[in-house]
Amino acid sequence: NIAPPFSFTQVKKSYALYTDLKYELSSAITLRGGLRYTHDTGKQSEFQADALGVDESLVATLIPTSSLSYKTDNLSGKIGFDYNLADGNMIYISVSRGFRAPSFNAQAFFDPSELSVAKAEKVTSYELGAKTQFAGRSITLNMAAFYYDYRNQQFINVDPSTAAQTLLNIPKSRIYGAEAELTVRANDMISIHSGVGLLSSKIIDGTVSGTVVDGNRLSNAPSLTFNASLDLAIMDNDMGKLSLHPEMAYQSSQHFEVINVPRLRQSGYAILGAHLDFETADGRWTASIWGKNLTNKLYFTSRVDLLAGFGFDYNHIGTPRTYGASVGMKF
């Protein structure tokens, strides 16, 4: 019967100057680039958390009135080349450096140790890709390969003994992978869409809750993702258009935290869905019947290790099978 209310004020300001360059080196090659200078300031003041009893009397001051601030400057940029092929196809390559300003932990709740300012996150990214169309533009295929080199990647860590949430930095990490998207318009009645992603993530240097996590996978980073959908026009005449849209999405196993606790690992799973749509010929009326997670697959969208302090884990379960219908009219 104790509720710990908390309050704070946050003010963040960001000022930036940037340039964007596009220069045609030839009829086929275009140079792209730019620079961005950013000045960020932030102040979190009057942060306080109290535990109150059922009569709203003060039981304990969990976090006394505190203030934090940061100020930072950053110069980032990008450079790349587009190579235009025949028939509107293109190959591109780019190198860029991104920046994420320092952050406050607004989820501090139980202990002063939760109050922190995470350092600015920086990433250097390398990307090579292609955008192509074939067969009279009835087939579209986009592909990309990438490598991201992170410094001080920001993330929230939850202490399994106390449930204290702290905003931390992983000094060094990286991800690399490839992705592709394919659309095939077989005819006016059938279109097929699909996508696949391959990803490798790794912490190169990091310590969390006293545990060295070098070599571990980053959170929410499945190594394989795949999706596919079909647009099938069952009827298209003077009465209107009736179409069916089945779809599926798959992702391989993943962790929700960087310590990679085995029991919290989410195994791979697929989600199936579909919707049947009708639209009158004048486009005024629409109706739809839909279903999501048709197999009622049980899966988790997040899992937090609280076993040491509380004897259980905190889990968020994904949306179960849902279905419904809708009718719309345009005025």
CSV table of C-alpha atoms in Angstrom, one decimal:
chain,number,residue,atom,x,y,z
A,1,ASN,CA,0.0,0.0,0.0
A,2,ILE,CA,2.9,2.3,-0.6
A,3,ALA,CA,3.1,4.4,-3.8
A,4,PRO,CA,6.2,6.4,-4.6
A,5,PRO,CA,5.2,9.5,-6.5
A,6,PHE,CA,8.0,11.4,-8.2
A,7,SER,CA,8.3,14.6,-10.1
A,8,PHE,CA,10.9,16.6,-12.1
A,9,THR,CA,11.4,19.3,-14.7
A,10,GLN,CA,13.4,18.8,-17.9
A,11,VAL,CA,14.5,21.4,-20.3
A,12,LYS,CA,16.5,20.5,-23.4
A,13,LYS,CA,17.8,22.8,-26.1
A,14,SER,CA,19.5,21.9,-29.4
A,15,TYR,CA,21.0,24.3,-31.9
A,16,ALA,CA,22.4,23.1,-35.2
A,17,LEU,CA,24.1,24.4,-38.4
A,18,TYR,CA,24.2,22.1,-41.4
A,19,THR,CA,25.0,21.9,-45.0
A,20,ASP,CA,23.8,19.5,-47.7
A,21,LEU,CA,25.8,19.0,-50.9
A,22,LYS,CA,24.7,17.3,-54.2
A,23,TYR,CA,27.1,17.6,-57.1
A,24,GLU,CA,27.0,15.7,-60.4
A,25,LEU,CA,30.5,14.6,-61.3
A,26,SER,CA,29.2,13.1,-64.5
A,27,SER,CA,25.9,12.0,-66.1
A,28,ALA,CA,26.2,8.8,-64.1
A,29,ILE,CA,27.9,9.7,-60.9
A,30,THR,CA,26.6,12.0,-58.2
A,31,LEU,CA,28.5,13.1,-55.1
A,32,ARG,CA,26.5,13.7,-51.9
A,33,GLY,CA,27.8,15.0,-48.7
A,34,GLY,CA,27.1,17.3,-45.8
A,35,LEU,CA,28.3,18.5,-42.4
A,36,ARG,CA,26.3,19.2,-39.2
A,37,TYR,CA,27.4,21.1,-36.1
A,38,THR,CA,25.2,20.6,-33.1
A,39,HIS,CA,25.2,22.3,-29.7
A,40,ASP,CA,23.0,20.6,-27.0
A,41,THR,CA,22.2,21.6,-23.5
A,42,GLY,CA,20.0,19.9,-21.0
A,43,LYS,CA,18.9,20.4,-17.4
A,44,GLN,CA,16.9,18.1,-15.2
A,45,SER,CA,15.9,19.9,-12.0
A,46,GLU,CA,13.7,19.3,-8.9
A,47,PHE,CA,13.8,15.6,-9.3
A,48,GLN,CA,12.4,13.9,-6.2
A,49,ALA,CA,10.8,10.6,-5.3
A,50,ASP,CA,8.9,9.9,-2.1
A,51,ALA,CA,7.2,6.8,-0.7
A,52,LEU,CA,3.8,7.7,0.8
A,53,GLY,CA,1.5,5.6,2.9
A,54,VAL,CA,-2.2,5.0,2.3
A,55,ASP,CA,-3.0,8.3,4.1
A,56,GLU,CA,-0.5,10.1,1.9
A,57,SER,CA,1.9,10.6,4.9
A,58,LEU,CA,5.6,10.5,4.1
A,59,VAL,CA,7.1,7.1,4.7
A,60,ALA,CA,10.5,7.7,3.2
A,61,THR,CA,12.3,10.0,0.8
A,62,LEU,CA,13.7,7.6,-1.9
A,63,ILE,CA,15.5,10.2,-4.0
A,64,PRO,CA,16.1,13.6,-2.4
A,65,THR,CA,15.7,16.7,-4.5
A,66,SER,CA,18.4,16.6,-7.2
A,67,SER,CA,19.5,18.3,-10.3
A,68,LEU,CA,21.6,17.3,-13.3
A,69,SER,CA,22.8,19.0,-16.5
A,70,TYR,CA,24.9,18.5,-19.6
A,71,LYS,CA,26.4,20.6,-22.4
A,72,THR,CA,28.0,19.2,-25.5
A,73,ASP,CA,29.1,20.1,-29.0
A,74,ASN,CA,29.4,17.7,-31.9
A,75,LEU,CA,30.5,17.8,-35.6
A,76,SER,CA,29.1,15.0,-37.8
A,77,GLY,CA,28.8,14.5,-41.5
A,78,LYS,CA,28.3,12.2,-44.4
A,79,ILE,CA,29.8,11.5,-47.8
A,80,GLY,CA,28.6,9.2,-50.6
A,81,PHE,CA,28.3,8.5,-54.2
A,82,ASP,CA,25.3,7.5,-56.4
A,83,TYR,CA,26.1,5.6,-59.6
A,84,ASN,CA,23.1,5.6,-62.0
A,85,LEU,CA,22.8,2.6,-64.2
A,86,ALA,CA,20.6,2.0,-67.2
A,87,ASP,CA,16.8,2.0,-66.9
A,88,GLY,CA,16.8,4.1,-63.7
A,89,ASN,CA,18.7,1.5,-61.6
A,90,MET,CA,21.2,2.8,-59.0
A,91,ILE,CA,24.1,1.7,-56.9
A,92,TYR,CA,25.2,3.8,-53.9
A,93,ILE,CA,27.9,3.9,-51.3
A,94,SER,CA,28.0,6.1,-48.2
A,95,VAL,CA,29.9,6.8,-45.0
A,96,SER,CA,28.3,8.9,-42.3
A,97,ARG,CA,28.8,9.8,-38.6
A,98,GLY,CA,25.7,10.1,-36.4
A,99,PHE,CA,25.2,11.6,-33.0
A,100,ARG,CA,22.8,11.2,-30.2
A,101,ALA,CA,22.8,13.9,-27.4
A,102,PRO,CA,23.4,12.9,-23.8
A,103,SER,CA,20.2,11.7,-22.0
A,104,PHE,CA,18.7,11.9,-18.5
A,105,ASN,CA,17.3,8.8,-16.8
A,106,ALA,CA,13.7,9.9,-16.3
A,107,GLN,CA,12.8,6.5,-15.0
A,108,ALA,CA,14.7,6.9,-11.7
A,109,PHE,CA,12.4,5.7,-9.0
A,110,PHE,CA,13.9,3.9,-6.0
A,111,ASP,CA,17.5,5.0,-5.4
A,112,PRO,CA,19.8,8.1,-6.1
A,113,SER,CA,22.1,5.8,-8.0
A,114,GLU,CA,19.5,5.8,-10.8
A,115,LEU,CA,20.0,9.4,-11.5
A,116,SER,CA,22.6,9.8,-14.2
A,117,VAL,CA,23.4,11.4,-17.5
A,118,ALA,CA,24.4,9.1,-20.3
A,119,LYS,CA,27.2,10.2,-22.5
A,120,ALA,CA,26.6,11.2,-26.0
A,121,GLU,CA,26.2,8.2,-28.4
A,122,LYS,CA,28.1,8.3,-31.6
A,123,VAL,CA,28.0,5.9,-34.6
A,124,THR,CA,30.0,5.7,-37.8
A,125,SER,CA,28.1,3.9,-40.5
A,126,TYR,CA,29.1,2.4,-43.8
A,127,GLU,CA,26.5,1.4,-46.4
A,128,LEU,CA,26.5,-0.1,-49.9
A,129,GLY,CA,23.3,-0.7,-51.7
A,130,ALA,CA,21.4,-1.0,-54.9
A,131,LYS,CA,17.9,0.1,-56.0
A,132,THR,CA,16.7,-1.8,-59.1
A,133,GLN,CA,13.7,-2.5,-61.3
A,134,PHE,CA,13.3,-5.2,-63.9
A,135,ALA,CA,10.7,-6.6,-66.4
A,136,GLY,CA,9.2,-3.3,-67.3
A,137,ARG,CA,9.3,-2.2,-63.6
A,138,SER,CA,7.0,-5.1,-62.6
A,139,ILE,CA,9.8,-6.3,-60.3
A,140,THR,CA,11.5,-4.0,-57.7
A,141,LEU,CA,14.5,-5.2,-55.8
A,142,ASN,CA,16.3,-3.0,-53.2
A,143,MET,CA,19.4,-4.4,-51.4
A,144,ALA,CA,21.8,-2.9,-48.9
A,145,ALA,CA,24.8,-4.1,-46.8
A,146,PHE,CA,25.9,-2.1,-43.7
A,147,TYR,CA,28.3,-1.8,-40.9
A,148,TYR,CA,27.7,0.4,-37.8
A,149,ASP,CA,30.5,1.2,-35.3
A,150,TYR,CA,29.1,2.5,-32.0
A,151,ARG,CA,30.8,4.5,-29.3
A,152,ASN,CA,29.0,4.9,-25.9
A,153,GLN,CA,25.7,3.3,-27.1
A,154,GLN,CA,22.9,4.3,-24.7
A,155,PHE,CA,20.7,1.7,-23.0
A,156,ILE,CA,18.6,1.2,-19.9
A,157,ASN,CA,19.8,-1.5,-17.4
A,158,VAL,CA,17.6,-2.9,-14.6
A,159,ASP,CA,19.3,-4.3,-11.5
A,160,PRO,CA,17.9,-7.8,-10.9
A,161,SER,CA,18.3,-7.4,-7.1
A,162,THR,CA,16.7,-4.0,-6.6
A,163,ALA,CA,14.8,-3.2,-9.8
A,164,ALA,CA,16.7,0.1,-10.0
A,165,GLN,CA,16.9,1.4,-13.6
A,166,THR,CA,20.0,3.1,-14.7
A,167,LEU,CA,20.8,4.7,-18.0
A,168,LEU,CA,24.3,3.5,-19.1
A,169,ASN,CA,26.7,3.5,-22.0
A,170,ILE,CA,28.3,0.6,-23.7
A,171,PRO,CA,31.8,2.0,-24.6
A,172,LYS,CA,32.1,0.1,-27.8
A,173,SER,CA,29.8,-2.1,-29.9
A,174,ARG,CA,29.1,-2.9,-33.5
A,175,ILE,CA,26.5,-4.4,-35.8
A,176,TYR,CA,26.7,-5.4,-39.4
A,177,GLY,CA,24.3,-7.1,-41.8
A,178,ALA,CA,22.3,-7.0,-45.1
A,179,GLU,CA,18.7,-6.5,-46.1
A,180,ALA,CA,16.7,-6.9,-49.2
A,181,GLU,CA,13.1,-6.0,-50.3
A,182,LEU,CA,11.4,-7.5,-53.2
A,183,THR,CA,8.1,-6.6,-54.9
A,184,VAL,CA,6.6,-8.5,-57.8
A,185,ARG,CA,3.6,-7.2,-59.6
A,186,ALA,CA,2.5,-10.4,-61.5
A,187,ASN,CA,-0.5,-8.6,-63.1
A,188,ASP,CA,-3.2,-6.2,-62.2
A,189,MET,CA,-4.7,-8.6,-59.7
A,190,ILE,CA,-1.6,-10.0,-57.9
A,191,SER,CA,1.3,-8.4,-56.1
A,192,ILE,CA,3.8,-10.1,-53.9
A,193,HIS,CA,5.9,-8.4,-51.3
A,194,SER,CA,8.8,-9.8,-49.2
A,195,GLY,CA,11.8,-8.7,-47.2
A,196,VAL,CA,14.7,-10.4,-45.5
A,197,GLY,CA,17.3,-9.0,-43.0
A,198,LEU,CA,20.5,-10.6,-41.7
A,199,LEU,CA,22.1,-9.0,-38.6
A,200,SER,CA,25.1,-9.6,-36.5
A,201,SER,CA,25.5,-7.6,-33.3
A,202,LYS,CA,28.3,-7.7,-30.7
A,203,ILE,CA,29.5,-5.8,-27.7
A,204,ILE,CA,33.2,-5.2,-27.9
A,205,ASP,CA,33.8,-3.4,-24.6
A,206,GLY,CA,31.2,-3.2,-21.8
A,207,THR,CA,30.5,-4.0,-18.2
A,208,VAL,CA,26.9,-4.1,-16.8
A,209,SER,CA,26.0,-4.7,-13.1
A,210,GLY,CA,29.5,-5.8,-12.5
A,211,THR,CA,29.4,-8.4,-15.3
A,212,VAL,CA,31.7,-8.1,-18.3
A,213,VAL,CA,29.5,-8.4,-21.4
A,214,ASP,CA,32.3,-8.3,-24.1
A,215,GLY,CA,31.3,-10.6,-26.9
A,216,ASN,CA,27.5,-10.6,-26.0
A,217,ARG,CA,24.8,-9.8,-28.4
A,218,LEU,CA,23.0,-6.5,-28.2
A,219,SER,CA,19.4,-6.5,-27.1
A,220,ASN,CA,16.5,-6.7,-29.6
A,221,ALA,CA,18.8,-7.8,-32.4
A,222,PRO,CA,17.5,-11.0,-34.0
A,223,SER,CA,20.0,-12.4,-36.6
A,224,LEU,CA,17.3,-13.1,-39.1
A,225,THR,CA,14.0,-11.4,-40.0
A,226,PHE,CA,11.7,-12.2,-42.8
A,227,ASN,CA,8.3,-10.9,-44.0
A,228,ALA,CA,6.0,-11.7,-46.9
A,229,SER,CA,2.6,-10.5,-48.0
A,230,LEU,CA,0.2,-11.0,-50.9
A,231,ASP,CA,-2.2,-8.5,-52.5
A,232,LEU,CA,-4.8,-10.5,-54.3
A,233,ALA,CA,-7.7,-8.7,-56.1
A,234,ILE,CA,-10.6,-11.2,-56.0
A,235,MET,CA,-13.0,-8.9,-57.8
A,236,ASP,CA,-12.6,-5.6,-59.5
A,237,ASN,CA,-15.6,-4.4,-61.5
A,238,ASP,CA,-18.3,-1.8,-61.6
A,239,MET,CA,-19.6,-3.0,-58.2
A,240,GLY,CA,-16.3,-2.3,-56.5
A,241,LYS,CA,-13.0,-4.0,-55.5
A,242,LEU,CA,-12.7,-7.0,-53.2
A,243,SER,CA,-9.1,-7.9,-52.2
A,244,LEU,CA,-7.4,-10.4,-49.9
A,245,HIS,CA,-4.2,-9.6,-48.0
A,246,PRO,CA,-2.5,-12.5,-46.2
A,247,GLU,CA,0.8,-11.7,-44.4
A,248,MET,CA,3.5,-13.2,-42.2
A,249,ALA,CA,6.5,-12.0,-40.3
A,250,TYR,CA,9.3,-14.1,-38.8
A,251,GLN,CA,12.2,-13.3,-36.5
A,252,SER,CA,14.9,-15.5,-35.1
A,253,SER,CA,15.9,-15.7,-31.5
A,254,GLN,CA,16.9,-12.6,-29.6
A,255,HIS,CA,17.8,-11.3,-26.1
A,256,PHE,CA,16.1,-8.4,-24.4
A,257,GLU,CA,19.1,-7.4,-22.3
A,258,VAL,CA,22.9,-7.3,-22.9
A,259,ILE,CA,23.9,-9.8,-20.2
A,260,ASN,CA,22.2,-12.5,-22.4
A,261,VAL,CA,20.5,-14.4,-19.6
A,262,PRO,CA,19.7,-17.8,-21.2
A,263,ARG,CA,16.2,-18.2,-19.6
A,264,LEU,CA,15.1,-14.7,-20.9
A,265,ARG,CA,16.0,-15.5,-24.5
A,266,GLN,CA,13.1,-15.3,-26.9
A,267,SER,CA,13.2,-18.1,-29.4
A,268,GLY,CA,12.3,-17.5,-33.0
A,269,TYR,CA,8.7,-17.2,-34.0
A,270,ALA,CA,6.3,-16.3,-36.9
A,271,ILE,CA,3.2,-14.2,-36.8
A,272,LEU,CA,0.4,-14.7,-39.3
A,273,GLY,CA,-2.3,-12.2,-40.2
A,274,ALA,CA,-4.8,-11.4,-43.0
A,275,HIS,CA,-7.4,-8.8,-43.9
A,276,LEU,CA,-10.2,-8.9,-46.5
A,277,ASP,CA,-11.2,-5.5,-47.9
A,278,PHE,CA,-14.0,-4.2,-50.0
A,279,GLU,CA,-14.2,-0.7,-51.6
A,280,THR,CA,-17.1,0.5,-53.7
A,281,ALA,CA,-16.4,1.6,-57.3
A,282,ASP,CA,-16.8,5.3,-56.3
A,283,GLY,CA,-14.4,4.9,-53.4
A,284,ARG,CA,-17.0,6.2,-50.9
A,285,TRP,CA,-17.6,3.1,-48.9
A,286,THR,CA,-15.1,0.6,-47.5
A,287,ALA,CA,-15.4,-2.5,-45.3
A,288,SER,CA,-12.8,-4.8,-43.9
A,289,ILE,CA,-12.5,-8.0,-41.9
A,290,TRP,CA,-9.1,-8.6,-40.3
A,291,GLY,CA,-7.2,-11.0,-38.0
A,292,LYS,CA,-3.8,-10.7,-36.4
A,293,ASN,CA,-1.7,-13.4,-34.8
A,294,LEU,CA,-4.0,-16.0,-36.3
A,295,THR,CA,-2.2,-18.9,-34.7
A,296,ASN,CA,-2.4,-17.3,-31.3
A,297,LYS,CA,1.4,-17.6,-30.9
A,298,LEU,CA,2.7,-16.9,-27.4
A,299,TYR,CA,5.8,-14.6,-27.5
A,300,PHE,CA,7.4,-11.9,-25.5
A,301,THR,CA,8.2,-8.3,-26.5
A,302,SER,CA,10.4,-7.7,-23.5
A,303,ARG,CA,11.7,-9.6,-20.5
A,304,VAL,CA,13.4,-8.1,-17.4
A,305,ASP,CA,15.5,-10.2,-14.9
A,306,LEU,CA,14.2,-9.6,-11.4
A,307,LEU,CA,14.8,-13.1,-10.1
A,308,ALA,CA,17.6,-12.3,-7.6
A,309,GLY,CA,15.6,-9.7,-5.7
A,310,PHE,CA,12.0,-10.6,-6.2
A,311,GLY,CA,11.9,-14.2,-7.2
A,312,PHE,CA,10.3,-13.7,-10.7
A,313,ASP,CA,10.9,-12.0,-14.0
A,314,TYR,CA,9.0,-9.1,-15.4
A,315,ASN,CA,7.6,-10.0,-18.9
A,316,HIS,CA,5.6,-8.2,-21.6
A,317,ILE,CA,3.6,-10.7,-23.6
A,318,GLY,CA,2.9,-10.0,-27.3
A,319,THR,CA,-0.6,-9.3,-28.5
A,320,PRO,CA,-2.6,-12.5,-28.7
A,321,ARG,CA,-5.0,-13.5,-31.6
A,322,THR,CA,-7.2,-10.5,-32.3
A,323,TYR,CA,-9.8,-10.1,-35.0
A,324,GLY,CA,-12.4,-7.5,-36.0
A,325,ALA,CA,-14.3,-5.7,-38.7
A,326,SER,CA,-14.6,-2.1,-39.8
A,327,VAL,CA,-16.8,0.0,-42.1
A,328,GLY,CA,-15.9,3.5,-43.4
A,329,MET,CA,-17.5,6.2,-45.4
A,330,LYS,CA,-15.8,9.2,-47.1
A,331,PHE,CA,-17.8,12.5,-47.1
